[in-house]
PDB file of C-alpha atoms in Angstrom:
ATOM      1  CA  UNK A   1      36.995  48.813  23.511  1.00  0.00           C
ATOM      2  CA  UNK A   2      35.754  49.381  20.035  1.00  0.00           C
ATOM      3  CA  UNK A   3      33.431  47.210  18.158  1.00  0.00           C
ATOM      4  CA  UNK A   4      34.551  44.891  15.148  1.00  0.00           C
ATOM      5  CA  UNK A   5      33.857  46.468  11.684  1.00  0.00           C
ATOM      6  CA  UNK A   6      33.115  44.299   8.691  1.00  0.00           C
ATOM      7  CA  UNK A   7      33.591  45.888   5.209  1.00  0.00           C
ATOM      8  CA  UNK A   8      32.250  45.450   1.693  1.00  0.00           C
ATOM      9  CA  UNK A   9      34.361  47.619  -0.624  1.00  0.00           C
ATOM     10  CA  UNK A  10      33.657  47.855  -4.334  1.00  0.00           C
ATOM     11  CA  UNK A  11      37.320  47.717  -5.231  1.00  0.00           C
ATOM     12  CA  UNK A  12      37.369  49.668  -8.756  1.00  0.00           C
ATOM     13  CA  UNK A  13      35.297  52.468  -7.070  1.00  0.00           C
ATOM     14  CA  UNK A  14      37.799  52.357  -4.205  1.00  0.00           C
ATOM     15  CA  UNK A  15      40.724  52.652  -6.691  1.00  0.00           C
ATOM     16  CA  UNK A  16      39.297  55.399  -8.810  1.00  0.00           C
ATOM     17  CA  UNK A  17      38.347  57.511  -5.831  1.00  0.00           C
ATOM     18  CA  UNK A  18      41.925  56.903  -4.226  1.00  0.00           C
ATOM     19  CA  UNK A  19      43.878  58.684  -7.075  1.00  0.00           C
ATOM     20  CA  UNK A  20      41.982  62.156  -5.931  1.00  0.00           C
ATOM     21  CA  UNK A  21      42.742  61.248  -2.301  1.00  0.00           C
ATOM     22  CA  UNK A  22      39.151  60.540  -1.465  1.00  0.00           C
ATOM     23  CA  UNK A  23      37.774  57.063  -0.142  1.00  0.00           C
ATOM     24  CA  UNK A  24      34.352  56.619  -1.684  1.00  0.00           C
ATOM     25  CA  UNK A  25      33.608  53.059  -1.767  1.00  0.00           C
ATOM     26  CA  UNK A  26      30.622  51.095  -1.471  1.00  0.00           C
ATOM     27  CA  UNK A  27      31.543  49.107   1.723  1.00  0.00           C
ATOM     28  CA  UNK A  28      29.781  47.035   4.180  1.00  0.00           C
ATOM     29  CA  UNK A  29      31.679  47.359   7.458  1.00  0.00           C
ATOM     30  CA  UNK A  30      30.822  45.327  10.547  1.00  0.00           C
ATOM     31  CA  UNK A  31      32.176  46.564  13.795  1.00  0.00           C
ATOM     32  CA  UNK A  32      32.002  43.760  16.892  1.00  0.00           C
ATOM     33  CA  UNK A  33      32.405  44.923  20.229  1.00  0.00           C
ATOM     34  CA  UNK A  34      31.619  47.239  22.855  1.00  0.00           C
ATOM     35  CA  UNK A  35      32.965  50.694  23.218  1.00  0.00           C
ATOM     36  CA  UNK A  36      32.929  54.036  25.388  1.00  0.00           C
ATOM     37  CA  UNK A  37      33.156  55.933  21.965  1.00  0.00           C
ATOM     38  CA  UNK A  38      30.818  53.932  19.729  1.00  0.00           C
ATOM     39  CA  UNK A  39      30.176  56.580  17.180  1.00  0.00           C
ATOM     40  CA  UNK A  40      33.921  57.827  16.756  1.00  0.00           C
ATOM     41  CA  UNK A  41      34.965  54.973  14.492  1.00  0.00           C
ATOM     42  CA  UNK A  42      31.690  55.294  12.532  1.00  0.00           C
ATOM     43  CA  UNK A  43      32.071  58.770  11.813  1.00  0.00           C
ATOM     44  CA  UNK A  44      35.484  58.390  10.538  1.00  0.00           C
ATOM     45  CA  UNK A  45      34.235  55.707   8.146  1.00  0.00           C
ATOM     46  CA  UNK A  46      31.358  57.788   7.213  1.00  0.00           C
ATOM     47  CA  UNK A  47      33.628  60.681   6.257  1.00  0.00           C
ATOM     48  CA  UNK A  48      35.239  58.153   3.650  1.00  0.00           C
ATOM     49  CA  UNK A  49      31.762  57.282   2.265  1.00  0.00           C
ATOM     50  CA  UNK A  50      31.974  53.992   4.367  1.00  0.00           C
ATOM     51  CA  UNK A  51      28.732  52.461   6.319  1.00  0.00           C
ATOM     52  CA  UNK A  52      29.154  50.016   9.020  1.00  0.00           C
ATOM     53  CA  UNK A  53      27.311  46.899  10.506  1.00  0.00           C
ATOM     54  CA  UNK A  54      28.024  46.912  14.334  1.00  0.00           C
ATOM     55  CA  UNK A  55      27.688  44.089  17.044  1.00  0.00           C
ATOM     56  CA  UNK A  56      28.175  44.239  20.846  1.00  0.00           C
ATOM     57  CA  UNK A  57      30.617  41.410  21.001  1.00  0.00           C
ATOM     58  CA  UNK A  58      32.917  38.711  19.803  1.00  0.00           C
ATOM     59  CA  UNK A  59      30.610  36.112  19.451  1.00  0.00           C
ATOM     60  CA  UNK A  60      28.002  38.321  17.610  1.00  0.00           C
ATOM     61  CA  UNK A  61      30.836  39.358  15.273  1.00  0.00           C
ATOM     62  CA  UNK A  62      31.607  35.735  14.605  1.00  0.00           C
ATOM     63  CA  UNK A  63      27.802  34.527  13.823  1.00  0.00           C
ATOM     64  CA  UNK A  64      27.093  37.545  11.970  1.00  0.00           C
ATOM     65  CA  UNK A  65      30.301  37.042   9.734  1.00  0.00           C
ATOM     66  CA  UNK A  66      29.580  33.184   9.137  1.00  0.00           C
ATOM     67  CA  UNK A  67      25.947  33.657   8.390  1.00  0.00           C
ATOM     68  CA  UNK A  68      27.303  35.719   5.195  1.00  0.00           C
ATOM     69  CA  UNK A  69      31.095  35.549   4.735  1.00  0.00           C
ATOM     70  CA  UNK A  70      30.829  36.865   1.163  1.00  0.00           C
ATOM     71  CA  UNK A  71      29.461  40.259   2.063  1.00  0.00           C
ATOM     72  CA  UNK A  72      32.687  41.609   3.510  1.00  0.00           C
ATOM     73  CA  UNK A  73      36.102  42.729   2.563  1.00  0.00           C
ATOM     74  CA  UNK A  74      37.647  43.783   5.595  1.00  0.00           C
ATOM     75  CA  UNK A  75      36.843  43.599   9.574  1.00  0.00           C
ATOM     76  CA  UNK A  76      38.164  46.126  12.035  1.00  0.00           C
ATOM     77  CA  UNK A  77      38.333  43.692  14.907  1.00  0.00           C
ATOM     78  CA  UNK A  78      38.691  45.102  18.536  1.00  0.00           C
ATOM     79  CA  UNK A  79      40.988  42.693  20.355  1.00  0.00           C
ATOM     80  CA  UNK A  80      39.204  43.295  23.996  1.00  0.00           C
ATOM     81  CA  UNK A  81      35.285  42.431  23.659  1.00  0.00           C
ATOM     82  CA  UNK A  82      33.069  40.830  26.127  1.00  0.00           C
ATOM     83  CA  UNK A  83      31.992  37.368  25.668  1.00  0.00           C
ATOM     84  CA  UNK A  84      34.223  36.400  22.826  1.00  0.00           C
ATOM     85  CA  UNK A  85      37.421  38.498  22.308  1.00  0.00           C
ATOM     86  CA  UNK A  86      38.820  39.538  18.958  1.00  0.00           C
ATOM     87  CA  UNK A  87      41.611  37.128  18.969  1.00  0.00           C
ATOM     88  CA  UNK A  88      39.411  33.980  19.645  1.00  0.00           C
ATOM     89  CA  UNK A  89      36.743  35.582  17.075  1.00  0.00           C
ATOM     90  CA  UNK A  90      39.191  35.894  14.418  1.00  0.00           C
ATOM     91  CA  UNK A  91      40.464  32.303  15.030  1.00  0.00           C
ATOM     92  CA  UNK A  92      37.031  30.931  14.718  1.00  0.00           C
ATOM     93  CA  UNK A  93      36.694  32.883  11.471  1.00  0.00           C
ATOM     94  CA  UNK A  94      39.647  31.618  10.269  1.00  0.00           C
ATOM     95  CA  UNK A  95      38.885  27.907  11.172  1.00  0.00           C
ATOM     96  CA  UNK A  96      35.198  28.714   9.316  1.00  0.00           C
ATOM     97  CA  UNK A  97      36.964  29.818   6.250  1.00  0.00           C
ATOM     98  CA  UNK A  98      39.416  26.699   6.087  1.00  0.00           C
ATOM     99  CA  UNK A  99      36.476  24.412   6.532  1.00  0.00           C
ATOM    100  CA  UNK A 100      34.456  26.169   3.814  1.00  0.00           C
ATOM    101  CA  UNK A 101      37.322  26.765   1.573  1.00  0.00           C
ATOM    102  CA  UNK A 102      36.652  30.817   1.451  1.00  0.00           C
ATOM    103  CA  UNK A 103      39.083  33.486   0.853  1.00  0.00           C
ATOM    104  CA  UNK A 104      40.213  34.702   3.834  1.00  0.00           C
ATOM    105  CA  UNK A 105      38.697  38.276   4.829  1.00  0.00           C
ATOM    106  CA  UNK A 106      41.138  40.919   5.581  1.00  0.00           C
ATOM    107  CA  UNK A 107      41.256  41.382   9.420  1.00  0.00           C
ATOM    108  CA  UNK A 108      42.712  44.748  10.713  1.00  0.00           C
ATOM    109  CA  UNK A 109      43.171  44.577  14.664  1.00  0.00           C
ATOM    110  CA  UNK A 110      42.435  47.494  16.784  1.00  0.00           C
ATOM    111  CA  UNK A 111      43.795  47.539  20.313  1.00  0.00           C
ATOM    112  CA  UNK A 112      45.240  49.887  22.920  1.00  0.00           C
ATOM    113  CA  UNK A 113      48.117  47.388  23.291  1.00  0.00           C
ATOM    114  CA  UNK A 114      50.868  48.844  20.829  1.00  0.00           C
ATOM    115  CA  UNK A 115      53.535  46.258  22.246  1.00  0.00           C
ATOM    116  CA  UNK A 116      55.451  43.794  19.784  1.00  0.00           C
ATOM    117  CA  UNK A 117      54.229  40.969  21.771  1.00  0.00           C
ATOM    118  CA  UNK A 118      50.379  42.187  21.218  1.00  0.00           C
ATOM    119  CA  UNK A 119      51.144  42.748  17.452  1.00  0.00           C
ATOM    120  CA  UNK A 120      52.447  39.384  16.999  1.00  0.00           C
ATOM    121  CA  UNK A 121      49.607  37.849  18.893  1.00  0.00           C
ATOM    122  CA  UNK A 122      47.438  39.385  16.410  1.00  0.00           C
ATOM    123  CA  UNK A 123      49.254  37.955  13.577  1.00  0.00           C
ATOM    124  CA  UNK A 124      49.504  34.596  15.108  1.00  0.00           C
ATOM    125  CA  UNK A 125      45.360  34.127  15.432  1.00  0.00           C
ATOM    126  CA  UNK A 126      45.344  35.100  11.604  1.00  0.00           C
ATOM    127  CA  UNK A 127      44.849  38.840  11.805  1.00  0.00           C
ATOM    128  CA  UNK A 128      46.268  40.706   8.570  1.00  0.00           C
ATOM    129  CA  UNK A 129      47.134  43.993  10.324  1.00  0.00           C
ATOM    130  CA  UNK A 130      47.317  46.071  13.246  1.00  0.00           C
ATOM    131  CA  UNK A 131      46.156  49.423  14.314  1.00  0.00           C
ATOM    132  CA  UNK A 132      46.762  51.237  17.866  1.00  0.00           C
ATOM    133  CA  UNK A 133      43.960  53.019  19.688  1.00  0.00           C
ATOM    134  CA  UNK A 134      43.139  55.662  19.667  1.00  0.00           C
ATOM    135  CA  UNK A 135      42.827  55.432  15.997  1.00  0.00           C
ATOM    136  CA  UNK A 136      43.688  58.666  13.994  1.00  0.00           C
ATOM    137  CA  UNK A 137      41.682  59.327  10.990  1.00  0.00           C
ATOM    138  CA  UNK A 138      44.701  59.769   8.818  1.00  0.00           C
ATOM    139  CA  UNK A 139      45.759  56.459   9.751  1.00  0.00           C
ATOM    140  CA  UNK A 140      42.742  54.626   8.980  1.00  0.00           C
ATOM    141  CA  UNK A 141      42.748  56.257   5.725  1.00  0.00           C
ATOM    142  CA  UNK A 142      46.154  55.359   5.139  1.00  0.00           C
ATOM    143  CA  UNK A 143      45.653  51.715   5.883  1.00  0.00           C
ATOM    144  CA  UNK A 144      42.616  51.157   4.062  1.00  0.00           C
ATOM    145  CA  UNK A 145      44.530  53.002   0.728  1.00  0.00           C
ATOM    146  CA  UNK A 146      47.553  50.505   1.551  1.00  0.00           C
ATOM    147  CA  UNK A 147      45.040  47.473   1.660  1.00  0.00           C
ATOM    148  CA  UNK A 148      42.608  48.005  -1.307  1.00  0.00           C
ATOM    149  CA  UNK A 149      44.393  50.434  -3.734  1.00  0.00           C
TER     150      UNK A 149
END
């Protein structure tokens, strides 16, 4: 199970770096959850010049997000987390954003389940995109470029 990651992206810097195929962004990432490979995803992001905030479960992720919702541009949300799973955590974040009239943060689901039903479930709770685990570095970079370029 992966932790959820919240990202803060300096969009102009990100767009400038994409031109030379490097993702050098000032980014704040939040990774909630529990994983057997906690450093793997953080290392991928670090390779792209992105630092991460990490929590241990979906409830911590939700609390951290609502404490400072404007600090993040992207959340990499593990769907299977203890205490509060990624689906419910995302749904609660979306409710909070509506109540506070905030722009929705971009949420990318991370899950080992790559079936259409899982993808639809992610979209139904308000996630914007879907990545299957194990996550390849090239795929992560591709999605970040598509999202913020």
